[in-house]
Coordinates of C-alpha atoms and ligand atoms in Angstrom, one line a residue:
M1 CA 7.2 -16.2 21.9
S2 CA 8.2 -12.7 20.7
V3 CA 9.2 -11.7 17.2
R4 CA 12.5 -9.7 17.1
V5 CA 12.1 -7.1 14.4
A6 CA 14.4 -4.6 12.8
V7 CA 12.9 -1.6 11.1
I8 CA 15.0 -0.3 8.1
G9 CA 14.3 3.4 7.3
A10 CA 13.4 5.9 10.0
G11 CA 11.4 8.4 7.9
V12 CA 7.6 9.0 8.2
M13 CA 6.5 5.4 7.6
G14 CA 9.5 3.8 9.3
A15 CA 8.8 5.8 12.5
D16 CA 5.1 4.9 12.3
H17 CA 5.8 1.2 11.9
A18 CA 8.3 1.3 14.8
R19 CA 5.7 3.0 17.0
I20 CA 3.0 0.4 16.1
L21 CA 5.4 -2.5 16.7
A22 CA 6.7 -1.1 20.0
V23 CA 3.5 0.3 21.5
D24 CA 0.6 -1.5 19.9
L25 CA 1.8 -5.0 19.3
P26 CA 3.4 -6.7 22.4
V27 CA 4.3 -9.8 20.4
A28 CA 7.0 -7.7 18.7
E29 CA 10.3 -6.8 20.2
L30 CA 11.7 -3.8 18.3
R31 CA 15.4 -4.8 18.3
V32 CA 17.0 -2.4 15.8
V33 CA 16.2 0.8 14.0
C34 CA 18.4 1.3 11.0
D35 CA 18.7 4.5 8.9
A36 CA 21.5 6.0 6.7
D37 CA 21.1 9.0 9.0
P38 CA 22.2 7.9 12.5
A39 CA 20.4 10.9 14.2
R40 CA 17.1 9.9 12.6
A41 CA 17.5 6.3 13.7
E42 CA 18.4 7.4 17.3
A43 CA 15.4 9.7 17.5
V44 CA 13.0 6.9 16.5
A45 CA 14.8 4.3 18.6
E46 CA 14.6 6.6 21.7
V47 CA 10.9 7.3 21.3
C48 CA 10.0 3.6 20.7
G49 CA 12.5 2.1 23.1
A50 CA 14.4 0.1 20.5
G51 CA 17.4 -1.9 21.7
E52 CA 19.9 -0.6 19.1
V53 CA 20.5 1.6 16.1
D54 CA 22.5 0.9 13.0
S55 CA 23.1 2.5 9.6
D56 CA 24.0 -0.6 7.6
P57 CA 20.9 -2.4 6.4
E58 CA 22.6 -5.5 5.0
A59 CA 24.4 -6.1 8.3
V60 CA 21.1 -5.7 10.2
I61 CA 19.4 -8.2 7.9
A62 CA 22.2 -10.7 8.6
R63 CA 22.0 -10.5 12.4
N64 CA 21.2 -13.7 14.3
D65 CA 19.2 -11.9 16.9
V66 CA 16.7 -10.5 14.4
D67 CA 13.9 -12.7 13.2
A68 CA 12.1 -10.4 10.7
I69 CA 12.6 -7.2 8.8
L70 CA 10.3 -4.3 8.1
I71 CA 11.6 -2.2 5.1
A72 CA 10.5 1.4 5.1
S73 CA 13.5 2.9 3.4
S74 CA 13.4 4.9 0.2
D75 CA 11.6 3.2 -2.7
P76 CA 14.6 2.4 -4.9
T77 CA 16.2 0.4 -2.0
H78 CA 13.2 -1.9 -1.5
A79 CA 14.0 -4.7 -4.0
R80 CA 17.7 -4.9 -3.0
L81 CA 16.9 -5.2 0.6
A82 CA 14.0 -7.7 0.0
L83 CA 16.5 -9.8 -2.0
A84 CA 18.9 -9.7 1.0
C85 CA 16.1 -10.9 3.3
I86 CA 15.2 -13.8 1.0
A87 CA 18.9 -14.8 0.7
V88 CA 19.0 -15.3 4.5
G89 CA 15.5 -16.8 4.7
K90 CA 14.0 -13.9 6.7
P91 CA 10.4 -12.8 6.5
V92 CA 10.0 -9.2 5.4
L93 CA 7.2 -6.7 5.4
C94 CA 8.2 -4.2 2.6
E95 CA 6.5 -0.9 2.3
K96 CA 4.9 -0.2 -1.1
P97 CA 6.1 -0.2 -3.8
L98 CA 7.9 -3.6 -3.9
A99 CA 10.1 -1.8 -6.4
P100 CA 9.7 1.2 -8.8
T101 CA 10.3 -1.0 -11.9
T102 CA 8.9 -4.4 -13.1
P103 CA 12.3 -6.0 -13.8
E104 CA 13.3 -5.4 -10.1
C105 CA 9.9 -6.9 -8.9
L106 CA 10.5 -9.9 -11.1
E107 CA 13.9 -10.4 -9.6
V108 CA 12.3 -10.6 -6.1
I109 CA 9.7 -13.0 -7.5
A110 CA 12.4 -15.2 -9.0
A111 CA 14.3 -15.3 -5.7
E112 CA 11.3 -16.4 -3.8
V113 CA 10.5 -19.1 -6.4
Q114 CA 14.1 -20.2 -6.2
A115 CA 13.8 -20.3 -2.4
G116 CA 10.6 -22.3 -2.7
R117 CA 8.7 -20.1 -0.2
R118 CA 7.0 -16.8 0.2
L119 CA 8.9 -14.5 2.5
V120 CA 7.8 -11.1 1.3
Q121 CA 4.6 -9.3 2.2
V122 CA 4.1 -5.9 0.5
G123 CA 2.6 -3.1 2.6
F124 CA -0.6 -2.5 0.8
M125 CA -2.4 -1.8 4.1
R126 CA -5.8 -1.1 2.7
R127 CA -6.4 -4.8 2.5
F128 CA -6.6 -4.7 6.3
D129 CA -8.8 -1.5 6.4
P130 CA -12.2 -2.4 8.0
S131 CA -14.1 -0.5 5.3
Y132 CA -12.4 -2.2 2.3
S133 CA -12.7 -5.6 4.0
A134 CA -16.4 -5.0 4.5
M135 CA -16.8 -3.9 0.9
K136 CA -15.2 -7.1 -0.2
S137 CA -17.4 -9.2 2.1
V138 CA -20.6 -7.6 0.8
L139 CA -19.5 -8.5 -2.8
Q140 CA -18.6 -12.0 -1.8
A141 CA -21.9 -12.5 0.0
G142 CA -23.7 -11.7 -3.3
E143 CA -25.6 -8.8 -1.7
I144 CA -25.2 -6.5 -4.7
G145 CA -24.8 -9.1 -7.4
R146 CA -21.8 -9.2 -9.8
A147 CA -19.6 -6.2 -9.7
L148 CA -19.8 -3.9 -12.7
M149 CA -17.7 -0.9 -11.7
M150 CA -15.5 0.4 -8.9
H151 CA -15.0 4.1 -8.4
N152 CA -12.0 5.4 -6.4
F153 CA -11.0 8.8 -5.3
H154 CA -7.6 9.5 -3.7
R155 CA -7.0 13.0 -2.7
N156 CA -4.1 14.5 -0.8
L157 CA -4.0 17.9 0.9
E158 CA -1.0 19.0 -1.1
A159 CA 2.0 17.7 -2.9
P160 CA 5.6 19.0 -2.9
E161 CA 6.7 21.1 -5.8
W162 CA 8.7 18.2 -7.4
F163 CA 5.7 15.9 -7.5
T164 CA 4.7 15.0 -11.1
A165 CA 1.7 13.6 -12.8
S166 CA 3.6 10.4 -13.5
M167 CA 4.2 10.1 -9.7
A168 CA 0.5 10.4 -9.1
I169 CA 0.3 7.1 -11.0
T170 CA 3.5 5.4 -9.8
N171 CA 3.4 6.6 -6.1
S172 CA -0.2 7.3 -5.1
A173 CA -2.4 5.2 -7.5
P174 CA -0.8 1.8 -6.7
H175 CA -2.9 1.7 -3.5
E176 CA -6.0 2.0 -5.7
F177 CA -4.7 -0.6 -8.2
D178 CA -4.1 -3.0 -5.4
A179 CA -7.5 -2.2 -3.7
A180 CA -9.3 -2.9 -7.0
R181 CA -7.5 -6.2 -7.5
F182 CA -8.1 -7.1 -3.9
V183 CA -11.8 -6.3 -3.8
L184 CA -12.7 -7.5 -7.3
G185 CA -10.5 -10.5 -7.2
G186 CA -9.5 -10.2 -10.8
E187 CA -6.6 -8.9 -12.9
I188 CA -6.3 -5.5 -14.6
V189 CA -5.8 -5.8 -18.4
T190 CA -5.8 -2.2 -19.7
I191 CA -5.4 1.3 -18.4
S192 CA -6.1 4.8 -19.9
A193 CA -5.1 8.1 -18.1
F194 CA -6.3 11.7 -18.6
Q195 CA -5.6 15.1 -17.0
P196 CA -7.7 18.3 -16.9
R197 CA -6.0 21.6 -17.3
R198 CA -5.2 23.2 -14.0
E199 CA -4.6 27.0 -13.8
G200 CA -3.2 27.1 -10.3
S201 CA 0.3 25.8 -9.4
G202 CA 0.8 22.1 -8.5
V203 CA 0.2 18.9 -10.3
P204 CA -3.2 18.5 -11.9
P205 CA -5.4 15.5 -11.0
V206 CA -5.1 12.3 -13.0
L207 CA -8.2 10.3 -14.0
M208 CA -7.7 6.7 -14.9
V209 CA -10.0 4.1 -16.4
L210 CA -9.0 0.5 -16.0
E211 CA -10.6 -2.7 -17.4
T212 CA -10.4 -6.1 -15.7
D213 CA -10.2 -9.5 -17.2
D214 CA -13.9 -10.0 -16.3
S215 CA -15.0 -6.9 -18.3
Q216 CA -15.5 -4.6 -15.2
L217 CA -14.5 -1.0 -15.2
V218 CA -12.5 0.8 -12.5
S219 CA -12.2 4.6 -12.3
I220 CA -9.5 6.2 -10.3
E221 CA -9.1 9.9 -9.5
V222 CA -5.8 10.8 -8.0
N223 CA -5.7 14.4 -6.9
N224 CA -2.5 15.2 -5.0
T225 CA -3.3 18.9 -4.7
A226 CA -6.9 18.7 -3.6
G227 CA -6.3 21.5 -1.1
Y228 CA -8.7 20.5 1.7
G229 CA -7.4 17.3 3.3
Y230 CA -6.6 13.6 2.9
D231 CA -9.7 12.0 1.5
V232 CA -10.2 8.5 0.1
R233 CA -13.5 7.4 -1.2
G234 CA -14.7 4.4 -3.0
E235 CA -17.9 2.8 -4.4
L236 CA -18.5 -0.6 -5.8
V237 CA -21.5 -0.8 -8.2
G238 CA -23.0 -4.2 -8.7
E239 CA -25.8 -5.5 -10.9
R240 CA -28.3 -5.1 -8.0
G241 CA -26.9 -2.4 -5.7
S242 CA -23.8 -0.6 -4.6
V243 CA -21.6 -0.4 -1.5
S244 CA -19.5 2.6 -0.5
L245 CA -16.6 3.0 1.9
N246 CA -17.9 4.8 4.9
A247 CA -14.9 5.3 7.2
S248 CA -16.1 7.1 10.3
V249 CA -14.5 10.1 12.0
P250 CA -14.6 10.3 15.8
V251 CA -16.5 13.7 16.0
R252 CA -18.6 16.2 14.1
V253 CA -17.9 19.8 15.0
N254 CA -20.8 22.2 15.1
Y255 CA -20.2 26.0 15.0
D256 CA -21.1 29.1 13.1
L257 CA -24.4 27.7 11.8
M258 CA -22.4 24.7 10.4
S259 CA -21.8 21.1 11.1
A260 CA -18.5 19.7 9.9
E261 CA -16.2 16.6 10.0
R262 CA -12.5 17.2 9.9
Y263 CA -10.1 15.6 7.4
P264 CA -6.7 14.4 8.3
A265 CA -3.7 16.1 6.7
D266 CA -2.2 12.8 5.5
W267 CA -3.0 9.1 5.2
R268 CA -1.7 7.9 8.7
P269 CA -4.8 8.8 10.7
R270 CA -7.2 7.5 8.0
F271 CA -5.5 4.2 7.8
A272 CA -4.2 3.9 11.4
E273 CA -6.2 0.8 12.1
A274 CA -5.3 -0.8 8.7
Y275 CA -1.6 -0.3 9.5
R276 CA -2.0 -1.8 13.0
L277 CA -4.0 -4.8 11.7
Q278 CA -1.5 -5.3 8.8
D279 CA 1.5 -5.3 11.1
M280 CA -0.3 -7.7 13.5
A281 CA -1.2 -10.1 10.7
W282 CA 2.4 -10.0 9.5
L283 CA 3.8 -10.9 12.9
R284 CA 1.3 -13.8 13.2
A285 CA 2.5 -15.0 9.8
V286 CA 6.1 -14.8 11.0
E287 CA 5.3 -16.7 14.1
S288 CA 3.4 -19.4 12.2
G289 CA 5.9 -19.6 9.4
K290 CA 3.0 -19.4 6.9
P291 CA 2.4 -16.4 4.6
C292 CA -0.5 -14.1 5.5
A293 CA -3.4 -14.9 3.1
V294 CA -4.9 -11.3 3.1
G295 CA -1.6 -9.5 2.7
A296 CA -0.1 -8.6 -0.7
S297 CA 2.5 -11.0 -2.0
A298 CA 5.5 -10.1 -4.1
W299 CA 3.2 -11.0 -7.1
D300 CA 0.7 -8.4 -6.0
G301 CA 3.5 -5.9 -5.7
Y302 CA 4.7 -6.7 -9.2
C303 CA 1.1 -6.3 -10.6
A304 CA 0.7 -2.9 -9.0
T305 CA 4.1 -1.7 -10.5
A306 CA 3.2 -3.2 -13.9
I307 CA -0.2 -1.3 -13.9
A308 CA 1.6 1.9 -12.8
E309 CA 4.2 1.5 -15.6
A310 CA 1.4 1.0 -18.2
G311 CA -0.5 3.9 -16.7
A312 CA 2.5 6.3 -16.9
T313 CA 2.9 5.4 -20.6
A314 CA -0.9 5.8 -21.1
L315 CA -0.8 9.3 -19.7
A316 CA 2.3 10.3 -21.7
S317 CA 1.1 8.8 -25.0
G318 CA -2.7 9.5 -24.7
K319 CA -3.3 5.9 -25.6
K320 CA -5.0 3.0 -23.8
M321 CA -2.3 0.6 -22.7
V322 CA -2.4 -3.1 -22.3
V323 CA -1.0 -4.3 -18.9
D324 CA 1.2 -7.1 -20.0
L325 CA 1.9 -9.4 -17.1
A326 CA 4.5 -12.2 -16.9
E327 CA 3.3 -15.7 -16.2
K328 CA 2.2 -16.1 -12.6
P329 CA 4.4 -18.7 -10.7
A330 CA 2.5 -21.5 -8.9
L331 CA 4.0 -20.2 -5.6
Y332 CA 1.5 -17.4 -5.8
A333 CA -1.7 -19.4 -6.1
R334 CA -4.4 -17.8 -3.9
L335 CA -4.4 -18.9 -0.3
A336 CA -7.6 -19.4 1.7
E337 CA -8.3 -16.1 3.5
Ligands
LIG401 C1 2.0 8.0 -0.3 O1 3.2 7.7 -0.9 C2 1.4 6.9 0.3 O2 1.9 5.8 0.3 C3 0.1 7.1 0.9 O3 -0.5 5.9 1.5 C4 -0.8 7.6 -0.2 O4 -2.1 7.8 0.3 C5 -0.3 8.9 -0.7 O5 -1.1 9.5 -1.6 C6 1.0 8.6 -1.3 O6 1.5 9.8 -1.9

């Protein structure tokens, strides 16, 4: 059986998901590529061999010949489109964030609760990255004892002029928030945020310290203007040892009395396998009719947005902020992985 998918949004991530579905995952049939800009939709559809293009996302969601929807349109459209999918009972993989604000996330959660089933998976692909999965397995196997601290570094080559420090927290850091919740298995209860003075142009890095409900500390550096490449690092420190992410690169280059590894310019090469495994797990979940246990739920999407909101306030006010979460509906009880 194949899963007939429509991809909504033909920008950087929409194009990447369309390619993964069409080229890497034979179980998927890429039926429609939808974008407000028809030329962009055409270009992606042509490269990926999609059946049709459209520019009306709601009409695409309602189509009888589409089984599942992948949302990769602009962030402010995510909640509205996820709600449209829930209304017609269609499974959806929604790129992060689930929504830029917590009230919108809670609306999606309320709709799923009302429908009585989980239809939304949020695209926090690091949950499928082999190095994060291995880090979590080491912790669960008890090899390093109880986790005390998790250190995270998230560096981008460069950021556009309009990128702000608040966006470092609301756009980039949610990956780290979700990775910490996924690996540690607990909830974040407070967040503080700091910035050094940067003399050059571009947004200065943001350093965050988070506390979990099990009194563990999480440090996160988001440096969107690191200037040398896309670089994600992480180390989990336990009571008896530590485990670091060690994502391998295919080659070392030796020249000029030096030996070097290259960094990618953005996140797609670093997390290519994570995206592939995520999309594959989602298709399997669609086929089986059961939500994917590893993937992020709408609740996880809400938590990441809630932490980001508290983090942006912490940075602006210079105060440690409490992450005040709504009550978790029973629908989101942890599934066996
Ligand atoms: C971007 O929005 C992403 O989603 C990437 O995965 C992340 O690594 C990057 O820093 C963000 O700005």
